[in-house]
Amino acid sequence: MNPITNQEQLIKNINSVENYFIEGTEVEKKIISDLIRKGKCLVAYKVNGENRFAPSRFLGYLNNTIKKHLNSREDKDIDGKETNVLISKVIKGKLLTDKILEKNYIKYCKNLGVEPSKYSKRKYWYLELENDFIENLEVDGLFKEGKIAERIHRSRERSSKVIEIAKKNFILKYGHLSCQVCGFDFEKKYGKLGSGFIEAHHTIPVSIMLENHKTSPNDIALLCANCHRMVHKKRPWLTMNKLTSLIK
């Protein structure tokens, strides 16, 4: 794998990490979350007041992807010592332990629904970003924090077993899975490919959840991709009844 040579390439890889959380598959989200959870040397960056972290071994190679990273790891083609030197050069900063960043890292992992490793000597670079990533800006034209909250919100939703319970309860009641707003049935439309598929929407915004909030299956709405997107289009989020009334 070719190493990065400038800060623009580093930021492009950070953007890839962000994209996996927002638009990636469940498997991709899990892989990225696990890389962050296991990270020993991480780049810390702040977006709209939120500290986020990305692992050096992923960021240190040009145009990196999960597929490239996993293949290179199997071939033992990546070296943490190599990426550490590269990142220190492009950020022009030292790799240091930092109690505040460590505290924020642990908080960030928990927001992603993962437990950080027990490694006690994590080190960080800090990268000052001038602008937010495009994907995190302007969900509805007004709320810059919207995409950030949605990303954490979706991560919590999709990592929870409560979604499976909500699906089972829905099937027991109606005999099949379909969107609670428009009635779209993935299995009816796509056959076996769509069997058991539906997106889960948490009706309680993550921003108002208490730290130890426990989600009930009744808090989950089952939606098709279109309706799920529309629910998140406004702040506060649209209710199921309101969205249903908008459908022509």
CSV table of C-alpha atoms in Angstrom, one decimal:
chain,number,residue,atom,x,y,z
A,1,MET,CA,0.0,0.0,0.0
A,2,ASN,CA,1.2,3.5,-0.8
A,3,PRO,CA,1.6,5.8,2.2
A,4,ILE,CA,0.1,9.3,2.4
A,5,THR,CA,2.3,12.2,1.8
A,6,ASN,CA,0.2,15.3,2.7
A,7,GLN,CA,-2.5,16.4,5.0
A,8,GLU,CA,-5.1,16.5,2.2
A,9,GLN,CA,-4.7,12.8,1.7
A,10,LEU,CA,-5.0,12.2,5.5
A,11,ILE,CA,-8.3,14.2,5.6
A,12,LYS,CA,-9.6,12.3,2.6
A,13,ASN,CA,-9.1,9.1,4.6
A,14,ILE,CA,-10.9,10.6,7.7
A,15,ASN,CA,-13.7,11.5,5.3
A,16,SER,CA,-13.9,7.9,4.3
A,17,VAL,CA,-14.3,6.9,7.9
A,18,GLU,CA,-17.1,9.4,8.2
A,19,ASN,CA,-18.8,8.1,5.1
A,20,TYR,CA,-18.7,4.5,6.4
A,21,PHE,CA,-20.6,5.6,9.4
A,22,ILE,CA,-23.2,7.5,7.4
A,23,GLU,CA,-23.7,5.5,4.3
A,24,GLY,CA,-21.9,2.2,4.9
A,25,THR,CA,-23.4,-1.2,5.4
A,26,GLU,CA,-23.8,-2.7,8.8
A,27,VAL,CA,-20.7,-4.8,8.4
A,28,GLU,CA,-18.6,-1.8,7.3
A,29,LYS,CA,-19.9,0.2,10.3
A,30,LYS,CA,-18.9,-2.6,12.6
A,31,ILE,CA,-15.4,-2.9,11.1
A,32,ILE,CA,-14.7,0.8,11.4
A,33,SER,CA,-16.1,0.9,15.0
A,34,ASP,CA,-13.8,-2.0,15.8
A,35,LEU,CA,-10.8,-0.3,14.3
A,36,ILE,CA,-11.5,2.7,16.5
A,37,ARG,CA,-12.1,0.6,19.5
A,38,LYS,CA,-8.8,-1.2,19.1
A,39,GLY,CA,-6.8,1.8,18.1
A,40,LYS,CA,-3.6,2.5,20.0
A,41,CYS,CA,-2.6,5.7,18.1
A,42,LEU,CA,-5.4,7.8,16.9
A,43,VAL,CA,-6.0,11.2,15.1
A,44,ALA,CA,-8.4,13.3,17.2
A,45,TYR,CA,-10.4,16.0,15.4
A,46,LYS,CA,-13.3,18.2,16.4
A,47,VAL,CA,-16.4,18.8,14.3
A,48,ASN,CA,-19.0,21.3,15.6
A,49,GLY,CA,-18.0,20.7,19.2
A,50,GLU,CA,-17.8,16.9,19.0
A,51,ASN,CA,-14.5,15.1,19.4
A,52,ARG,CA,-14.0,12.2,17.0
A,53,PHE,CA,-11.2,9.7,16.5
A,54,ALA,CA,-9.8,7.7,13.6
A,55,PRO,CA,-7.1,5.0,13.8
A,56,SER,CA,-3.6,5.7,12.4
A,57,ARG,CA,-3.3,2.4,10.6
A,58,PHE,CA,-6.3,3.2,8.4
A,59,LEU,CA,-5.4,6.9,7.9
A,60,GLY,CA,-1.8,6.4,6.9
A,61,TYR,CA,-2.3,4.8,3.5
A,62,LEU,CA,-3.3,6.5,0.3
A,63,ASN,CA,-7.1,6.3,-0.6
A,64,ASN,CA,-7.6,3.7,1.9
A,65,THR,CA,-10.8,1.5,2.1
A,66,ILE,CA,-11.9,-1.2,4.4
A,67,LYS,CA,-11.2,-3.8,1.6
A,68,LYS,CA,-7.7,-2.5,1.1
A,69,HIS,CA,-7.1,-2.4,4.8
A,70,LEU,CA,-8.3,-5.9,5.5
A,71,ASN,CA,-6.3,-7.4,2.6
A,72,SER,CA,-3.1,-5.6,3.6
A,73,ARG,CA,-3.5,-6.7,7.2
A,74,GLU,CA,-3.8,-10.3,6.0
A,75,ASP,CA,-0.6,-9.8,3.9
A,76,LYS,CA,1.1,-8.1,6.8
A,77,ASP,CA,1.6,-5.1,4.5
A,78,ILE,CA,0.8,-2.5,7.1
A,79,ASP,CA,3.1,-1.2,9.9
A,80,GLY,CA,1.9,1.0,12.7
A,81,LYS,CA,5.4,2.4,13.2
A,82,GLU,CA,5.4,3.5,9.6
A,83,THR,CA,2.0,5.2,9.7
A,84,ASN,CA,2.9,7.0,13.0
A,85,VAL,CA,6.0,8.6,11.4
A,86,LEU,CA,3.9,9.6,8.3
A,87,ILE,CA,1.1,11.1,10.2
A,88,SER,CA,3.4,13.1,12.5
A,89,LYS,CA,4.9,14.6,9.4
A,90,VAL,CA,1.7,15.6,7.7
A,91,ILE,CA,0.0,16.9,10.8
A,92,LYS,CA,3.3,18.5,12.0
A,93,GLY,CA,2.6,17.5,15.5
A,94,LYS,CA,3.8,15.0,18.1
A,95,LEU,CA,2.1,11.8,19.1
A,96,LEU,CA,1.3,12.2,22.8
A,97,THR,CA,-0.8,10.9,25.6
A,98,ASP,CA,-3.5,13.3,26.7
A,99,LYS,CA,-6.0,12.8,29.6
A,100,ILE,CA,-8.7,15.0,28.1
A,101,LEU,CA,-8.5,13.3,24.7
A,102,GLU,CA,-8.5,9.9,26.4
A,103,LYS,CA,-11.7,10.8,28.3
A,104,ASN,CA,-13.3,12.1,25.1
A,105,TYR,CA,-12.2,8.9,23.2
A,106,ILE,CA,-13.9,6.7,25.7
A,107,LYS,CA,-17.0,8.8,25.5
A,108,TYR,CA,-16.9,8.6,21.7
A,109,CYS,CA,-16.6,4.8,21.7
A,110,LYS,CA,-19.6,4.5,23.9
A,111,ASN,CA,-21.6,6.8,21.6
A,112,LEU,CA,-20.7,4.4,18.8
A,113,GLY,CA,-22.0,1.5,20.9
A,114,VAL,CA,-18.6,-0.1,21.5
A,115,GLU,CA,-16.3,-0.6,24.5
A,116,PRO,CA,-12.8,0.7,24.1
A,117,SER,CA,-9.9,-1.8,24.5
A,118,LYS,CA,-8.2,-2.0,27.9
A,119,TYR,CA,-5.0,-0.6,26.4
A,120,SER,CA,-3.8,2.0,28.8
A,121,LYS,CA,-1.1,3.8,26.7
A,122,ARG,CA,-3.2,5.2,23.9
A,123,LYS,CA,-1.6,8.2,22.1
A,124,TYR,CA,-3.1,11.0,20.0
A,125,TRP,CA,-2.4,13.6,17.4
A,126,TYR,CA,-4.8,16.5,17.3
A,127,LEU,CA,-5.9,17.8,13.8
A,128,GLU,CA,-7.6,21.2,13.6
A,129,LEU,CA,-10.2,21.1,10.8
A,130,GLU,CA,-11.3,24.3,9.2
A,131,ASN,CA,-14.6,23.0,8.0
A,132,ASP,CA,-17.1,20.1,8.6
A,133,PHE,CA,-17.2,17.3,6.2
A,134,ILE,CA,-19.8,17.8,3.5
A,135,GLU,CA,-21.8,14.8,4.6
A,136,ASN,CA,-22.2,16.2,8.1
A,137,LEU,CA,-23.4,19.6,6.9
A,138,GLU,CA,-26.9,20.7,5.9
A,139,VAL,CA,-29.3,17.9,6.4
A,140,ASP,CA,-32.2,20.4,6.2
A,141,GLY,CA,-30.4,23.7,5.6
A,142,LEU,CA,-30.6,24.8,9.2
A,143,PHE,CA,-29.2,22.2,11.6
A,144,LYS,CA,-25.5,21.6,11.2
A,145,GLU,CA,-25.5,19.2,14.1
A,146,GLY,CA,-28.2,17.1,12.5
A,147,LYS,CA,-26.0,14.7,10.6
A,148,ILE,CA,-23.7,14.2,13.5
A,149,ALA,CA,-26.7,13.3,15.8
A,150,GLU,CA,-28.2,11.1,13.2
A,151,ARG,CA,-24.9,9.2,12.7
A,152,ILE,CA,-24.6,8.5,16.5
A,153,HIS,CA,-28.3,7.8,16.6
A,154,ARG,CA,-28.2,5.3,13.8
A,155,SER,CA,-25.1,3.6,15.3
A,156,ARG,CA,-27.0,3.1,18.5
A,157,GLU,CA,-30.2,1.9,16.7
A,158,ARG,CA,-28.5,-0.7,14.5
A,159,SER,CA,-26.3,-2.2,17.2
A,160,SER,CA,-29.2,-3.0,19.5
A,161,LYS,CA,-31.0,-6.3,19.8
A,162,VAL,CA,-34.2,-4.4,20.5
A,163,ILE,CA,-34.7,-3.9,16.8
A,164,GLU,CA,-35.0,-7.6,16.2
A,165,ILE,CA,-37.6,-7.8,19.0
A,166,ALA,CA,-39.5,-4.9,17.4
A,167,LYS,CA,-39.4,-6.7,14.0
A,168,LYS,CA,-40.7,-10.0,15.6
A,169,ASN,CA,-43.5,-8.1,17.4
A,170,PHE,CA,-44.5,-6.4,14.1
A,171,ILE,CA,-44.6,-9.8,12.3
A,172,LEU,CA,-46.6,-11.4,15.1
A,173,LYS,CA,-49.2,-8.6,14.8
A,174,TYR,CA,-49.4,-8.1,11.0
A,175,GLY,CA,-47.9,-11.3,9.6
A,176,HIS,CA,-45.2,-9.5,7.6
A,177,LEU,CA,-42.7,-6.6,7.7
A,178,SER,CA,-43.7,-3.3,6.0
A,179,CYS,CA,-43.1,0.4,6.4
A,180,GLN,CA,-45.3,1.8,9.1
A,181,VAL,CA,-45.8,5.0,7.1
A,182,CYS,CA,-46.3,4.1,3.5
A,183,GLY,CA,-46.8,0.3,3.7
A,184,PHE,CA,-43.8,-0.6,1.5
A,185,ASP,CA,-43.0,-4.3,1.8
A,186,PHE,CA,-39.5,-5.2,0.7
A,187,GLU,CA,-40.2,-8.9,0.4
A,188,LYS,CA,-43.3,-8.3,-1.7
A,189,LYS,CA,-41.3,-6.1,-4.0
A,190,TYR,CA,-37.9,-7.9,-4.1
A,191,GLY,CA,-38.8,-11.5,-3.2
A,192,LYS,CA,-36.2,-13.4,-1.1
A,193,LEU,CA,-33.7,-10.6,-1.3
A,194,GLY,CA,-36.0,-8.3,0.7
A,195,SER,CA,-37.2,-10.9,3.2
A,196,GLY,CA,-36.8,-9.6,6.8
A,197,PHE,CA,-35.4,-6.3,5.7
A,198,ILE,CA,-36.7,-3.0,7.1
A,199,GLU,CA,-35.0,0.1,8.5
A,200,ALA,CA,-35.4,1.0,12.2
A,201,HIS,CA,-36.0,4.5,13.4
A,202,HIS,CA,-35.6,5.5,17.0
A,203,THR,CA,-38.6,7.7,17.9
A,204,ILE,CA,-36.8,9.2,20.9
A,205,PRO,CA,-34.0,11.5,19.7
A,206,VAL,CA,-30.5,10.6,21.0
A,207,SER,CA,-30.0,14.2,22.1
A,208,ILE,CA,-32.6,13.9,24.8
A,209,MET,CA,-31.8,10.4,26.0
A,210,LEU,CA,-30.4,10.1,29.5
A,211,GLU,CA,-27.0,8.4,29.8
A,212,ASN,CA,-28.5,5.1,30.9
A,213,HIS,CA,-31.6,5.2,28.7
A,214,LYS,CA,-32.9,1.7,27.9
A,215,THR,CA,-34.7,1.4,24.6
A,216,SER,CA,-38.1,-0.4,24.4
A,217,PRO,CA,-39.3,-2.2,21.2
A,218,ASN,CA,-42.1,0.3,21.4
A,219,ASP,CA,-39.6,3.1,20.8
A,220,ILE,CA,-38.7,1.7,17.4
A,221,ALA,CA,-40.6,2.5,14.2
A,222,LEU,CA,-40.0,0.3,11.2
A,223,LEU,CA,-39.6,2.3,8.0
A,224,CYS,CA,-38.6,2.0,4.4
A,225,ALA,CA,-35.5,3.9,3.4
A,226,ASN,CA,-37.4,6.8,1.8
A,227,CYS,CA,-39.6,7.4,4.8
A,228,HIS,CA,-36.7,7.0,7.2
A,229,ARG,CA,-34.9,9.7,5.3
A,230,MET,CA,-37.9,12.0,5.3
A,231,VAL,CA,-38.4,11.6,9.1
A,232,HIS,CA,-34.8,13.0,9.6
A,233,LYS,CA,-35.4,15.8,7.1
A,234,LYS,CA,-36.7,18.2,9.7
A,235,ARG,CA,-36.0,19.1,13.3
A,236,PRO,CA,-37.8,18.1,15.5
A,237,TRP,CA,-38.2,14.8,13.6
A,238,LEU,CA,-41.5,14.2,12.0
A,239,THR,CA,-43.9,11.9,13.8
A,240,MET,CA,-45.2,8.8,11.9
A,241,ASN,CA,-48.7,10.4,11.7
A,242,LYS,CA,-47.4,13.7,10.4
A,243,LEU,CA,-45.3,11.9,7.7
A,244,THR,CA,-48.2,9.7,6.7
A,245,SER,CA,-50.4,12.8,6.3
A,246,LEU,CA,-47.8,14.3,3.8
A,247,ILE,CA,-47.9,11.3,1.5
A,248,LYS,CA,-49.9,12.0,-1.7
